[in-house]
PDB file of C-alpha atoms in Angstrom:
ATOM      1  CA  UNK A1069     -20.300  80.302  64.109  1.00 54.00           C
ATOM      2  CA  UNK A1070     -22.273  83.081  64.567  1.00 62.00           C
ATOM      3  CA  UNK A1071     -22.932  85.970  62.397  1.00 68.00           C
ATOM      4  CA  UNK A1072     -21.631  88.594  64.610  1.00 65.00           C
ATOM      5  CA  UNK A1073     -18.218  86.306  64.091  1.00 66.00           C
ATOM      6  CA  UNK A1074     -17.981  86.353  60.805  1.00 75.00           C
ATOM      7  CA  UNK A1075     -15.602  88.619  58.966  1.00 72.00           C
ATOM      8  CA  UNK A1076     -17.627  92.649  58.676  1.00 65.00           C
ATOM      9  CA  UNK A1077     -17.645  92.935  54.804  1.00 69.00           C
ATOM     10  CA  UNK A1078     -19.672  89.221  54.902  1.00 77.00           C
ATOM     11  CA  UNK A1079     -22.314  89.956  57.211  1.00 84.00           C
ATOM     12  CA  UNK A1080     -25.279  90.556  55.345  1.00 89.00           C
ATOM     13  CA  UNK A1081     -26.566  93.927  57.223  1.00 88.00           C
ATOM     14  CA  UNK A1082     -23.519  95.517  56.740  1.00 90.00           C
ATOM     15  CA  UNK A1083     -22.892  93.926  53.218  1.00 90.00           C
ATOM     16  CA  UNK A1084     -26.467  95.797  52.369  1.00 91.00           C
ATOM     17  CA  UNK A1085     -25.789  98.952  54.061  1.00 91.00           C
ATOM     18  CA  UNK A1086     -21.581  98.790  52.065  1.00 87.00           C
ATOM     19  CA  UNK A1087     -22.790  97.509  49.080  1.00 88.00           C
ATOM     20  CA  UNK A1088     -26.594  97.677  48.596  1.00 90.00           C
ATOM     21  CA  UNK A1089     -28.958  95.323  48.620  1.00 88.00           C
ATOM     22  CA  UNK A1090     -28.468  94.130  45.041  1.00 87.00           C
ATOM     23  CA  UNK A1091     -25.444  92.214  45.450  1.00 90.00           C
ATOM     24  CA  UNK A1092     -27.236  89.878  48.325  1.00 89.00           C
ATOM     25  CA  UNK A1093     -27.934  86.318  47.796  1.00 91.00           C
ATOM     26  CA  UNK A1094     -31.413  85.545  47.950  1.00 91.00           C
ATOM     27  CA  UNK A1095     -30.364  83.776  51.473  1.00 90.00           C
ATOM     28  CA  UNK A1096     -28.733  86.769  52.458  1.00 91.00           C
ATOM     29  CA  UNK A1097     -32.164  88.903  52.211  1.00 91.00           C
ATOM     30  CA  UNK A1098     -33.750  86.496  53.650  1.00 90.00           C
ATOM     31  CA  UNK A1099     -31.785  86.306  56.585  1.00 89.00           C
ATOM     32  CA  UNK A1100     -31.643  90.259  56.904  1.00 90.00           C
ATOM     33  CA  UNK A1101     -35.664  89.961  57.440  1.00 88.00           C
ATOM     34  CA  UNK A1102     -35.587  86.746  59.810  1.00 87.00           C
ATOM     35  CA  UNK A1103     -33.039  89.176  62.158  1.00 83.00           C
ATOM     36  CA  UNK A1104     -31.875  85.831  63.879  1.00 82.00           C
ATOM     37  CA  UNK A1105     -31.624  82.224  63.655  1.00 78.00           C
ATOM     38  CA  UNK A1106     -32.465  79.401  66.067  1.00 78.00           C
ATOM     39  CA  UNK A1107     -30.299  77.004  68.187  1.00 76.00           C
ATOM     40  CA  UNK A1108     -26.907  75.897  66.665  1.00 77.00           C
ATOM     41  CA  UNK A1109     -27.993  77.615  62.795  1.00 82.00           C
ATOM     42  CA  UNK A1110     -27.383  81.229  62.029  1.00 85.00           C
ATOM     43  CA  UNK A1111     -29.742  83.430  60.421  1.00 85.00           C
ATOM     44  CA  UNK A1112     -28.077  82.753  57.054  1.00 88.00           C
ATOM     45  CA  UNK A1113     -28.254  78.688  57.443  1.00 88.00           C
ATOM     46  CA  UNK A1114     -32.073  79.279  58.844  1.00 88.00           C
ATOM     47  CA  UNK A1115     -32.749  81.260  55.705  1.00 90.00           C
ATOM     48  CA  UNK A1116     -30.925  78.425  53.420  1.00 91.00           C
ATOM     49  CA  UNK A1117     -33.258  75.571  55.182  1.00 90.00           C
ATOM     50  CA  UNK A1118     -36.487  77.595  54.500  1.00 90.00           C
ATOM     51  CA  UNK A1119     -35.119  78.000  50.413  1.00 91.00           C
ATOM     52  CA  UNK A1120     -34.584  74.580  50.231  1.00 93.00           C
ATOM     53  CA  UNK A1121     -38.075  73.317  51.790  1.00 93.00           C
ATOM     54  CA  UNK A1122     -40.174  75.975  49.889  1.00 92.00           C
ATOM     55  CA  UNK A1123     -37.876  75.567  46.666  1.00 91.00           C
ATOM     56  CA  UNK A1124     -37.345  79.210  45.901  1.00 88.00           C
ATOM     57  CA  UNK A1125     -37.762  82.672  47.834  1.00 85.00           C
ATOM     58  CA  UNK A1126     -40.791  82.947  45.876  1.00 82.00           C
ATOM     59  CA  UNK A1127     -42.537  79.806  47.004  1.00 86.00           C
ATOM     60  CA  UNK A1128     -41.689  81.333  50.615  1.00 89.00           C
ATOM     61  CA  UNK A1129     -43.560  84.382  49.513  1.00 84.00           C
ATOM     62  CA  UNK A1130     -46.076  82.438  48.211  1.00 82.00           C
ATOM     63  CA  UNK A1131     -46.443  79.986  50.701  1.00 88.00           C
ATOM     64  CA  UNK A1132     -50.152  79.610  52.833  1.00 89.00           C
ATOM     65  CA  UNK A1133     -50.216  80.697  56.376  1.00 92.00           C
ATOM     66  CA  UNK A1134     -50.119  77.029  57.752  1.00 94.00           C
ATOM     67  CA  UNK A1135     -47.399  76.073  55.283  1.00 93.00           C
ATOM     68  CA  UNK A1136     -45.153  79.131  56.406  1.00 91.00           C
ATOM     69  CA  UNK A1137     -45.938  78.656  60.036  1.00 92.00           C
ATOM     70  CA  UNK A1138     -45.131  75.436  60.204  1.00 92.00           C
ATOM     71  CA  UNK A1139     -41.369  75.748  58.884  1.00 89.00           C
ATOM     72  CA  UNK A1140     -38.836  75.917  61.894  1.00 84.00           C
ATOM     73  CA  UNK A1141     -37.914  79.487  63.267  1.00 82.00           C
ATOM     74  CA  UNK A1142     -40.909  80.891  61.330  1.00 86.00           C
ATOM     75  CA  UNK A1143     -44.613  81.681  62.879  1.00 89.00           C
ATOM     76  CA  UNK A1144     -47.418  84.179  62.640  1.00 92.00           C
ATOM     77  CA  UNK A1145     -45.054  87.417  63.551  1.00 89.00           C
ATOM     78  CA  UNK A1146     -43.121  86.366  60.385  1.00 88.00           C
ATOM     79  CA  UNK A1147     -46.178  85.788  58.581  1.00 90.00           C
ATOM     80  CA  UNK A1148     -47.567  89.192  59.182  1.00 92.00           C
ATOM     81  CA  UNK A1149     -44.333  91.128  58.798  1.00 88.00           C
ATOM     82  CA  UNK A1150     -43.461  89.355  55.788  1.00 87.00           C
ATOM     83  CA  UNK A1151     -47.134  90.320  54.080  1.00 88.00           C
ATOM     84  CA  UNK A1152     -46.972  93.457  55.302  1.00 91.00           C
ATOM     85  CA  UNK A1153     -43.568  93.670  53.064  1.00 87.00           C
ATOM     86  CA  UNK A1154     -44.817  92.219  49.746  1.00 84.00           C
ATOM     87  CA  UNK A1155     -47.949  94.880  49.988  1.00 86.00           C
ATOM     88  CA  UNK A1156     -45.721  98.052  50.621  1.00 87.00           C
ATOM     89  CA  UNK A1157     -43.871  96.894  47.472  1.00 82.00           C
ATOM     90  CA  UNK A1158     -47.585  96.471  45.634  1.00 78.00           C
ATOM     91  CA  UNK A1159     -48.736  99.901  47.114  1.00 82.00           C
ATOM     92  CA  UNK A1160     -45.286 101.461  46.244  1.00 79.00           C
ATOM     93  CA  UNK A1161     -45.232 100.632  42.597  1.00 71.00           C
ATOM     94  CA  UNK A1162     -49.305 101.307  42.293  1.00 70.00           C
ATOM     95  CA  UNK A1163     -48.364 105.252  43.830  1.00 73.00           C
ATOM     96  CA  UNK A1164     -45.442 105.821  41.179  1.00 65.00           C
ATOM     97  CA  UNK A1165     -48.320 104.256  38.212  1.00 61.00           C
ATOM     98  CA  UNK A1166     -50.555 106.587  39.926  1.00 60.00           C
ATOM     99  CA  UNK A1167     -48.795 110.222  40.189  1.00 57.00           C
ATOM    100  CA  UNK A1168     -49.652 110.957  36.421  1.00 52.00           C
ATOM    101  CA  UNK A1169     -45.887 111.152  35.409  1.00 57.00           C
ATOM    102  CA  UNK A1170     -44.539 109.596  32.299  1.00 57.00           C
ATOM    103  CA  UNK A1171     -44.153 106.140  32.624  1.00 62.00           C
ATOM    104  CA  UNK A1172     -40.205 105.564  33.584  1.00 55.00           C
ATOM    105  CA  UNK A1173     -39.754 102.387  31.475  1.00 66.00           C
ATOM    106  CA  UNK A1174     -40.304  99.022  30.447  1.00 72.00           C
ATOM    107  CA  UNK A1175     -39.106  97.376  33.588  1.00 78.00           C
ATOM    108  CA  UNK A1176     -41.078  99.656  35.691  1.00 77.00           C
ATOM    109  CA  UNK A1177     -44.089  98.888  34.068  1.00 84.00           C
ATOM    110  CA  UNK A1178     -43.261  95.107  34.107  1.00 86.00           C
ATOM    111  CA  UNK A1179     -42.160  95.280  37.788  1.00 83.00           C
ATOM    112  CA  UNK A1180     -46.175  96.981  38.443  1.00 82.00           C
ATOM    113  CA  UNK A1181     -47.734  94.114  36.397  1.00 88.00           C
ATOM    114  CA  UNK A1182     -45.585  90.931  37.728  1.00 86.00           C
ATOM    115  CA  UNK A1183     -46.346  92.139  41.533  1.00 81.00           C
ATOM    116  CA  UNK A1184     -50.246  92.707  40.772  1.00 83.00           C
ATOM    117  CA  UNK A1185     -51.224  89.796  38.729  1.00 88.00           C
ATOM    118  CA  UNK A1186     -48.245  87.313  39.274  1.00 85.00           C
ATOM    119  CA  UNK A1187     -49.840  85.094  41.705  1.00 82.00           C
ATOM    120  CA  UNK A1188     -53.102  85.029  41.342  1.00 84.00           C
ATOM    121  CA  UNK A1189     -54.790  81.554  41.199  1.00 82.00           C
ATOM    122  CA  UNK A1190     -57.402  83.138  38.669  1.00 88.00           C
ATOM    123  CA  UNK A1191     -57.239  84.755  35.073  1.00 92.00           C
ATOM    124  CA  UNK A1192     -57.495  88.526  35.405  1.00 94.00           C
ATOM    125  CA  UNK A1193     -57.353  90.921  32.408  1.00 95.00           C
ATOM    126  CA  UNK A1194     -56.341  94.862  33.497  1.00 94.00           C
ATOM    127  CA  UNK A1195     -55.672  97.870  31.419  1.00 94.00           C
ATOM    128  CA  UNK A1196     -53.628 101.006  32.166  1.00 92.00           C
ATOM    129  CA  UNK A1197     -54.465 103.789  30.930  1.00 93.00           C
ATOM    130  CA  UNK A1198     -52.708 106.612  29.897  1.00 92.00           C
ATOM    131  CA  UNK A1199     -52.736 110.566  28.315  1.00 90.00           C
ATOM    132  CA  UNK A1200     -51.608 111.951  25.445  1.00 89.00           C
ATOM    133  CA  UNK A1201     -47.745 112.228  27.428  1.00 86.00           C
ATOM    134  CA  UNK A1202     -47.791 108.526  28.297  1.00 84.00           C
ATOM    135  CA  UNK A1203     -48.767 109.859  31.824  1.00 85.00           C
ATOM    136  CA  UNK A1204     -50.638 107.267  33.837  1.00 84.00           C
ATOM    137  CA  UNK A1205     -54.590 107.762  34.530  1.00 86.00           C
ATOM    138  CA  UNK A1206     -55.640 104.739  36.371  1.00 85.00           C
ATOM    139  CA  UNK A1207     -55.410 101.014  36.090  1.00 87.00           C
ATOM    140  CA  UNK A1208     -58.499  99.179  35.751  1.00 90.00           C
ATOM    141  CA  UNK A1209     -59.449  95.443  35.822  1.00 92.00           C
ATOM    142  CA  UNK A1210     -61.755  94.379  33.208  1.00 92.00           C
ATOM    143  CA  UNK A1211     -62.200  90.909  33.510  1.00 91.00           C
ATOM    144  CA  UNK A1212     -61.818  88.319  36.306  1.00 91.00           C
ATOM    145  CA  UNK A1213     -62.430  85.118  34.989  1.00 86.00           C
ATOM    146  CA  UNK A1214     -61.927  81.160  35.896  1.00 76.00           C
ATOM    147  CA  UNK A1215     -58.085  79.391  35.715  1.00 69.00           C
ATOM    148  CA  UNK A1216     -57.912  79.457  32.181  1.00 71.00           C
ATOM    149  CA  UNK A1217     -60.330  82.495  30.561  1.00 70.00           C
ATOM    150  CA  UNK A1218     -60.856  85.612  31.348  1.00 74.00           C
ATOM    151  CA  UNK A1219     -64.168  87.511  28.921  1.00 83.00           C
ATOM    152  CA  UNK A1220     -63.346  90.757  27.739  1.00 89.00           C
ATOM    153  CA  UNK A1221     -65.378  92.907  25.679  1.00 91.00           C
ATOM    154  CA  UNK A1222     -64.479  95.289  23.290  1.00 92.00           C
ATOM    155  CA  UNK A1223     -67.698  97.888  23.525  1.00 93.00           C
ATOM    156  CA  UNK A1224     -67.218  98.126  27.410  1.00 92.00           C
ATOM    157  CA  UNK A1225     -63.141  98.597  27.073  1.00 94.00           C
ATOM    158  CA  UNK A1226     -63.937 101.817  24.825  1.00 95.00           C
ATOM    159  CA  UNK A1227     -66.227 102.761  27.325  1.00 94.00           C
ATOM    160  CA  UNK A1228     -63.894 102.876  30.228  1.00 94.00           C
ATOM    161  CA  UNK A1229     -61.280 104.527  27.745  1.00 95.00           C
ATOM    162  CA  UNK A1230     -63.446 106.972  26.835  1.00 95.00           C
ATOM    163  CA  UNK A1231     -64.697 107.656  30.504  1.00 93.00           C
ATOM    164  CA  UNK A1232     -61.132 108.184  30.909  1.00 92.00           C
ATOM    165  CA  UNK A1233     -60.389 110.336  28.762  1.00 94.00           C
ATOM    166  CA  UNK A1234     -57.474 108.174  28.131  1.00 95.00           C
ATOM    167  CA  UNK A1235     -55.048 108.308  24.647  1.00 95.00           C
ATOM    168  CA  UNK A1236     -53.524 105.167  25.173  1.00 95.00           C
ATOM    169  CA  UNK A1237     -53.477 101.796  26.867  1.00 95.00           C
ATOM    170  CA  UNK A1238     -51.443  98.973  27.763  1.00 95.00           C
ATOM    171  CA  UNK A1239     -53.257  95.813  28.628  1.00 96.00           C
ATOM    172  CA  UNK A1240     -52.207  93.013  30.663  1.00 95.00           C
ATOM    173  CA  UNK A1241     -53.974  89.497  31.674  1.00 95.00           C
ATOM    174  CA  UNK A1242     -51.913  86.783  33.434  1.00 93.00           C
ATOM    175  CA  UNK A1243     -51.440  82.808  32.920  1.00 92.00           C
ATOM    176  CA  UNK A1244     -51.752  81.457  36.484  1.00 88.00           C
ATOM    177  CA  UNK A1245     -50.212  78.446  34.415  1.00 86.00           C
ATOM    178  CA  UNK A1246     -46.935  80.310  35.034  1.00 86.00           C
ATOM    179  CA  UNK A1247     -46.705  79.857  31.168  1.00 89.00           C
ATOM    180  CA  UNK A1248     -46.353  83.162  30.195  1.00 91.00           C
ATOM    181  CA  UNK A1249     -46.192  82.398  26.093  1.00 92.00           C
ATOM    182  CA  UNK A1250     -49.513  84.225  24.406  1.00 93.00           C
ATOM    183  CA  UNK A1251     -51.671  82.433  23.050  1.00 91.00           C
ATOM    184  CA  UNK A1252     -53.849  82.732  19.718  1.00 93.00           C
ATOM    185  CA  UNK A1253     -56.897  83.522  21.360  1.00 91.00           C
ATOM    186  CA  UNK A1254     -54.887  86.035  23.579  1.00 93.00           C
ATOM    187  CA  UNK A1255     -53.482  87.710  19.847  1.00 94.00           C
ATOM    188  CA  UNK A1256     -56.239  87.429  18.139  1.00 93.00           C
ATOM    189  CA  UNK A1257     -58.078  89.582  21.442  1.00 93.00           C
ATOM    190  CA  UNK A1258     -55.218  92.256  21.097  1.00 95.00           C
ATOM    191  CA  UNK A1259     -56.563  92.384  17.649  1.00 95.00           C
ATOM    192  CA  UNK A1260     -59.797  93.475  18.260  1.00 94.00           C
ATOM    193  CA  UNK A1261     -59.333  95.529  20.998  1.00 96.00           C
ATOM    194  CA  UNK A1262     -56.547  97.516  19.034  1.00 96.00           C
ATOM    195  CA  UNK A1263     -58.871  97.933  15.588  1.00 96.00           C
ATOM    196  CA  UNK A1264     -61.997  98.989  18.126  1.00 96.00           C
ATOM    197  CA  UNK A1265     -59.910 101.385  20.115  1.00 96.00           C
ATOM    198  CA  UNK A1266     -58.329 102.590  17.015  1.00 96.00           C
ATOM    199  CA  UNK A1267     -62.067 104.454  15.952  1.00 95.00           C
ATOM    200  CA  UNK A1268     -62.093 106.346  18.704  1.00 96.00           C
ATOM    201  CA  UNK A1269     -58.145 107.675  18.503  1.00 96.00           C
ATOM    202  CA  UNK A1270     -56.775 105.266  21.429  1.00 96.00           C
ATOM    203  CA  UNK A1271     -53.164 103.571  21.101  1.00 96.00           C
ATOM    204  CA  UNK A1272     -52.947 100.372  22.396  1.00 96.00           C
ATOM    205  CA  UNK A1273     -49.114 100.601  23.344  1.00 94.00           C
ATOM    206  CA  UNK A1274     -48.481  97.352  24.640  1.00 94.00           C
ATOM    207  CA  UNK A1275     -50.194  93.916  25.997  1.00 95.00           C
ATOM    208  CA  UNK A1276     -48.057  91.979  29.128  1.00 95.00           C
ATOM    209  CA  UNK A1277     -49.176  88.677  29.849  1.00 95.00           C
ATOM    210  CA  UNK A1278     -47.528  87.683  33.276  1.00 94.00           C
ATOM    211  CA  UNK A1279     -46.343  84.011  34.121  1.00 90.00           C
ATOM    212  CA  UNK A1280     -43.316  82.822  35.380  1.00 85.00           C
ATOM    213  CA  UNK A1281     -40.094  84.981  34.282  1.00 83.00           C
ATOM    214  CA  UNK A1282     -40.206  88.319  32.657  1.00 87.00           C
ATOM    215  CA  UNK A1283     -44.385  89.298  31.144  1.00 91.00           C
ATOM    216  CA  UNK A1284     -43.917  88.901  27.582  1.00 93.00           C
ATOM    217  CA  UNK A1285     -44.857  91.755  25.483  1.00 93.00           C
ATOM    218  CA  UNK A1286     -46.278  92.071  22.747  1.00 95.00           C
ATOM    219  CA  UNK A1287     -44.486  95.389  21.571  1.00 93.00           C
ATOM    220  CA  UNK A1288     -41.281  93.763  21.649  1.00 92.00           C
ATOM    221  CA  UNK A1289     -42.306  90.894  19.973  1.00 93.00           C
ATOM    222  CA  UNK A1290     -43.732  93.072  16.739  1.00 94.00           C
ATOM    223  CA  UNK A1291     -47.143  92.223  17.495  1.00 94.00           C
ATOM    224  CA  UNK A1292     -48.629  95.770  17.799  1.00 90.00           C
TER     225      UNK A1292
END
């Protein structure tokens, strides 16, 4: 059956538009930004198919050019619409960390940190930082490193706060393990970025480290 003959209030378009797009399946979505199917499968059963062979709407996002191409129904118009998505989401969420307002919340500040170091194949330590309102300055990587290390070093993190001007910081590094859970090296780092930045006057508000999930933090966990 096709879409158009399904009952109004199921169709996902007009589900989205009713209801927003919160309450769509991640099939659903998917089948909103495929627009149709292909012979004898709706947009919805394409959408399905392409969940099951890349196991998850995130190893569709992730998938490689040839990988995504390949799939049935897909190709490189869907390839380059579908980037072109995922980096107006990174560009959005790097504009509101840039417009020097207070930072919103937690999850906004988790949803900045899981889009820009998420999938990365490589270690990568960053740093936002931040004025005496919690108002964003810049974000600044300070260490790329190989799979499983990343160097970071304490005298050339105060200099970049200090260049900044910045009262605070929140750090972030990511585990392209997907195993978000700090380590004791990555603790025993906070540690001695926190006591160096403390001589100079900066906070160090927080430290993500982004897997798999939700970043841990070490705030919440009473680390800080």
């Amino acid at each position: 059956m096709s879409i158009t003959d399904w009952p109004e209030d199921e169709r996902p378009r007009e589900k989205l538009l009713l209801r927003g797009a919160a309450v769509l399946s991640d099939a659903e979505l998917l089948a909103i930004f495929l627009r149709t199917g292909v012979v004898g499968r709706s947009a919805v059963d394409l959408a399905r198919d392409l969940l099951i062979r890349f196991g998850s709407l995130r190893g569709l996002l992730k998938a490689s050019r040839q990988d995504f191409c390949a799939a049935h129904g897909l190709g490189d118009a869907k390839y380059a619409q579908l980037q072109a998505v995922m980096e107006i989401a990174r560009r959005h969420l790097a504009e509101a960390m840039n417009e020097r307002t207070a930072l919103p919340n937690p999850a906004a500040t988790r949803d900045f940190l899981r889009l820009k170091l998420r999938d990365l194949d490589h270690e990568v330590f960053c740093a936002l930082f931040l004025d005496s309102q919690n108002q964003v300055i810049g974000f600044e990587t300070l260490s790329i490193g190989t799979i499983n290390a990343a160097d970071v070093y304490p005298r050339e993190v105060l200099k970049k706060a200090l260049r900044a001007q910045a009262a605070a910081v929140i750090f972030a590094h990511n585990h392209p393990s997907g195993i978000a859970e700090p380590s004791l090296a990555d603790r025993a780092l906070t540690n001695r970025l926190r006591d160096a930045l403390a001589l100079i006057d900066v906070r160090v508000l927080d430290h993500f480290v982004v897997g798999e999930g939700q970043p841990v933090s070490f705030a919440e966990r009473g680390w800080l």
